GROMACS .gro file of C-alpha atoms in nm:
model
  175
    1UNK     CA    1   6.817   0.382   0.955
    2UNK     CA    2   6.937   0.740   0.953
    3UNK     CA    3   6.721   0.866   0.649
    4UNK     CA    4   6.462   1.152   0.732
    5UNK     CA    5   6.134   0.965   0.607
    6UNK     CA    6   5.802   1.268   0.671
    7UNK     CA    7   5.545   0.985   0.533
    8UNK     CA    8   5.450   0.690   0.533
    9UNK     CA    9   5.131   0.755   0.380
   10UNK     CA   10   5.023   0.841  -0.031
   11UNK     CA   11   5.101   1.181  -0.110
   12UNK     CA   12   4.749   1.282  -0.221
   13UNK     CA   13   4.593   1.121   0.090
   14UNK     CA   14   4.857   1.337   0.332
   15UNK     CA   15   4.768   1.655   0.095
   16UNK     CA   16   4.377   1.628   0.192
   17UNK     CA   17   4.453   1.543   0.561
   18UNK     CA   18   4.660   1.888   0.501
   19UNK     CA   19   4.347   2.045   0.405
   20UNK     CA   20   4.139   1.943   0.651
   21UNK     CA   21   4.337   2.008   0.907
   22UNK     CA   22   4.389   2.382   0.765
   23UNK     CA   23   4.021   2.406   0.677
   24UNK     CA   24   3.916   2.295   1.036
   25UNK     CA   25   4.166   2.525   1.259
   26UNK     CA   26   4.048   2.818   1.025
   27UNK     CA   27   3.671   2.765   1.139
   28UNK     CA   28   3.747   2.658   1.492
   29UNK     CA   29   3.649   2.337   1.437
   30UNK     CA   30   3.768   1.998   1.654
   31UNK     CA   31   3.702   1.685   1.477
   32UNK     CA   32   3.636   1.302   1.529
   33UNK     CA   33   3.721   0.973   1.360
   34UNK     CA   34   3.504   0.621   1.384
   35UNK     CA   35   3.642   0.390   1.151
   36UNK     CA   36   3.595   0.032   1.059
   37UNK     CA   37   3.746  -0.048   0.710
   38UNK     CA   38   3.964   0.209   0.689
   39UNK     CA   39   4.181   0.075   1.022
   40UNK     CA   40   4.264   0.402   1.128
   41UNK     CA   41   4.382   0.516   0.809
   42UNK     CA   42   4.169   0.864   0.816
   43UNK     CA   43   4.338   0.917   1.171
   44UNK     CA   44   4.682   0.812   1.058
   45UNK     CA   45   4.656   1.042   0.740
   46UNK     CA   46   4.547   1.359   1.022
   47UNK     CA   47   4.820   1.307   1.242
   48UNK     CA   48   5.096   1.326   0.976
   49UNK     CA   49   4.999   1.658   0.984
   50UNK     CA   50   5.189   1.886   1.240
   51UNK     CA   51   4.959   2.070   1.468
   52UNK     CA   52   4.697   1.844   1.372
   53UNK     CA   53   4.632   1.823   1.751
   54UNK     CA   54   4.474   2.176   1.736
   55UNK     CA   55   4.199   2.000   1.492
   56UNK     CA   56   4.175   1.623   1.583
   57UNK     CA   57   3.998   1.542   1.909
   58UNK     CA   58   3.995   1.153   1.894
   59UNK     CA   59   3.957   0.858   1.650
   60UNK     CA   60   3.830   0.477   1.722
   61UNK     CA   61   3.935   0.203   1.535
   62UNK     CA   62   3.587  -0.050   1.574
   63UNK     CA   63   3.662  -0.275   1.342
   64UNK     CA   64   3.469  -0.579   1.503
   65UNK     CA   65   3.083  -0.532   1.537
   66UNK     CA   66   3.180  -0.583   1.960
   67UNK     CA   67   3.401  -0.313   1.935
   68UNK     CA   68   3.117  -0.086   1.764
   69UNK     CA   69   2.877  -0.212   2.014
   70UNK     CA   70   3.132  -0.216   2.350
   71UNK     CA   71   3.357   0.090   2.280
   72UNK     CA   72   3.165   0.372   2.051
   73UNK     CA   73   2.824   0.237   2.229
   74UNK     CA   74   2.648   0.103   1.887
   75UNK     CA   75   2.277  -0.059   1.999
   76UNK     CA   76   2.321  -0.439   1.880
   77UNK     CA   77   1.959  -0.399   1.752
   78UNK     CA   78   2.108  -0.153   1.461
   79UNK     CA   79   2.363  -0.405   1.392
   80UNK     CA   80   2.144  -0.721   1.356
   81UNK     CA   81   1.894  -0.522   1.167
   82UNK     CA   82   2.058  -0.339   0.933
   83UNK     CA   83   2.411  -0.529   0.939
   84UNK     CA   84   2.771  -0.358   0.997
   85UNK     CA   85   2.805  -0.231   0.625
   86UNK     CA   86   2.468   0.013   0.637
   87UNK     CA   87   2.374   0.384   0.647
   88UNK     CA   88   2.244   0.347   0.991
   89UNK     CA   89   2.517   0.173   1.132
   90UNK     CA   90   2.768   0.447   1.023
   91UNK     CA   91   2.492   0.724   1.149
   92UNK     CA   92   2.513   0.546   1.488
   93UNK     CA   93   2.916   0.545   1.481
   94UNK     CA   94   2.950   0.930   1.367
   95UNK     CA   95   2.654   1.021   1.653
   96UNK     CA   96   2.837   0.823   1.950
   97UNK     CA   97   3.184   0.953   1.805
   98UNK     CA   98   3.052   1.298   1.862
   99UNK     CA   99   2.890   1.270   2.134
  100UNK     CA  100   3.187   1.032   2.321
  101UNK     CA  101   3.452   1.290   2.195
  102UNK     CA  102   3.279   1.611   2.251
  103UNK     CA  103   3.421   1.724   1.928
  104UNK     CA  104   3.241   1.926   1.673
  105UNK     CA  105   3.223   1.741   1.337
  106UNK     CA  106   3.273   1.337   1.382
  107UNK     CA  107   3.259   1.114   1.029
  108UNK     CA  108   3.223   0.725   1.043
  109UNK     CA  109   3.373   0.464   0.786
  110UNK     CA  110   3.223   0.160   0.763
  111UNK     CA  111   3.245  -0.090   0.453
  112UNK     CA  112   3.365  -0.447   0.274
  113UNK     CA  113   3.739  -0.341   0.147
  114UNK     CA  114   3.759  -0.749   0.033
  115UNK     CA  115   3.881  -0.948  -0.091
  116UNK     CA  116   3.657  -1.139   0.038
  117UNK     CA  117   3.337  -1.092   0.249
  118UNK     CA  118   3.114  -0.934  -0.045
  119UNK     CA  119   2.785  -1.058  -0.109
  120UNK     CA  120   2.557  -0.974  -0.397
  121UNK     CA  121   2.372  -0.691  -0.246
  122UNK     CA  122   2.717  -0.589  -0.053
  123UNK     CA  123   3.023  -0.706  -0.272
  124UNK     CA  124   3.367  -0.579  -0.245
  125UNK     CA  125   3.471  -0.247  -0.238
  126UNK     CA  126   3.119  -0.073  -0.033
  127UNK     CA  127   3.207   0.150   0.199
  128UNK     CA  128   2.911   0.379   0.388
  129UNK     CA  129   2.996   0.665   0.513
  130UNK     CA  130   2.803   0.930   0.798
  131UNK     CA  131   2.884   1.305   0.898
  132UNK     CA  132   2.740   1.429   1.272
  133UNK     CA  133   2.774   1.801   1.347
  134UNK     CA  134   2.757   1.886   1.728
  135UNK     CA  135   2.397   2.070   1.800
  136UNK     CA  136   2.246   1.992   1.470
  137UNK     CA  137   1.938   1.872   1.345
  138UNK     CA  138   1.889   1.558   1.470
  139UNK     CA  139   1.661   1.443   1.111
  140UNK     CA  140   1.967   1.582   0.948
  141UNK     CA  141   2.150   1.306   0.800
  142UNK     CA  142   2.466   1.315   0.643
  143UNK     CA  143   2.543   0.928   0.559
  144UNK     CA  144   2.600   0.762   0.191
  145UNK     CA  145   2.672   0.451   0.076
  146UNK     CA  146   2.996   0.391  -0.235
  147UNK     CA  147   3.088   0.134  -0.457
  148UNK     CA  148   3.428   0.211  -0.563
  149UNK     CA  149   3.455  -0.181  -0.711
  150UNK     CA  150   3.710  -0.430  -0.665
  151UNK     CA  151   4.014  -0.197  -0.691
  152UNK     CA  152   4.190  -0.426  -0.407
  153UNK     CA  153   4.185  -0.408  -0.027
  154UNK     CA  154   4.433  -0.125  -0.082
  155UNK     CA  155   4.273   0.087  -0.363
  156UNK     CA  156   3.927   0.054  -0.157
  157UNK     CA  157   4.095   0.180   0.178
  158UNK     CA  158   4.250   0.452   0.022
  159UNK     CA  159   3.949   0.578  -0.167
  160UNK     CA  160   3.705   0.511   0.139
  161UNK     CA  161   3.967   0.761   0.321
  162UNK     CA  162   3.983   1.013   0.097
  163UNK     CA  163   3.614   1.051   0.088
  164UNK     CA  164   3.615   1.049   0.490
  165UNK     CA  165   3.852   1.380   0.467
  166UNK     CA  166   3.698   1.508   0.223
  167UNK     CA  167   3.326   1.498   0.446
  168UNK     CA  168   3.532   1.638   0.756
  169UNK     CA  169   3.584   1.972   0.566
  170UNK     CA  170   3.376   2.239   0.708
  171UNK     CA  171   3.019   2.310   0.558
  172UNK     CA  172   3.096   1.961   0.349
  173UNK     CA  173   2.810   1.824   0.144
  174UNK     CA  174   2.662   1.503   0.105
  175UNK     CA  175   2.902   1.198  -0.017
   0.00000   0.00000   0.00000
């Protein structure tokens, strides 16, 4: 295959990566990727960028609860108590990202992209989300939960990483 090929990735997800990585070198900022659903798609989408290395410190794909627990450092207690798809989960991702990377923003994806494993209080499509900013306030918590519906294990991957980039942007607000 000779043909020059820049993407492999959707045009509007590469085009937010773009501006996060712009935003972030701007302010100084290094940045950090735990991700569970989304399969590494947040830290795919970054690295299509060139120079993204100036912005992006590291990103962990910990997509089975032992790889949440064994790699990023995730207390098991969180996990049994609150369960893999919850706001505290993806707090304690984005906090051991940070801290594990040294970077200055880290965001966590965790969530049900389907089609199945959804349950009535969980079904397809919820993704949580988490922000953690190096030397902030440890009672402040960035971290919200989505339901972006059935719109396939594709459409909710997509969306779920889009909303990731858009929360690494410096001085980002709540989900």
């Amino acid at each position: 295959m000779s043909e020059k090929q820049d993407s492999l990735l959707p045009a509007v997800l590469v085009e937010r990566a773009r501006a996060v990585i712009a935003a972030n070198r701007s302010a100084g900022l290094r940045v950090a990727v735990a991700e569970s659903c989304t399969g590494g798609l947040v830290s795919a989408a970054l690295t299509e960028i060139p120079g993204s290395s100036d912005v992006l410190e590291a990103g962990w794909v910990v997509y089975a609860n032992e790889a949440k627990t064994g790699i990023l450092g995730l207390s098991l207690d969180v996990l049994e108590t609150f369960g893999a798809v919850s706001i505290a989960t993806a707090w304690g991702m984005a906090q051991h990202a940070l801290a594990k990377s040294g970077a200055d923003v880290a965001v966590a994806i965790t969530g049900i992209a389907g089609p199945g494993g959804g349950e009535e209080k969980k079904p397809v499509g919820t993704v949580v989300f988490a922000r953690a900013e190096k030397n902030a306030n440890p009672d402040k918590i960035v971290a919200d939960r989505k339901e972006f519906g059935d719109l396939g294990r594709g459409g909710v991957r997509l969306q779920a990483a889009l909303c990731a980039l858009d929360l690494l942007m410096p001085e980002s607000p709540a989900p």
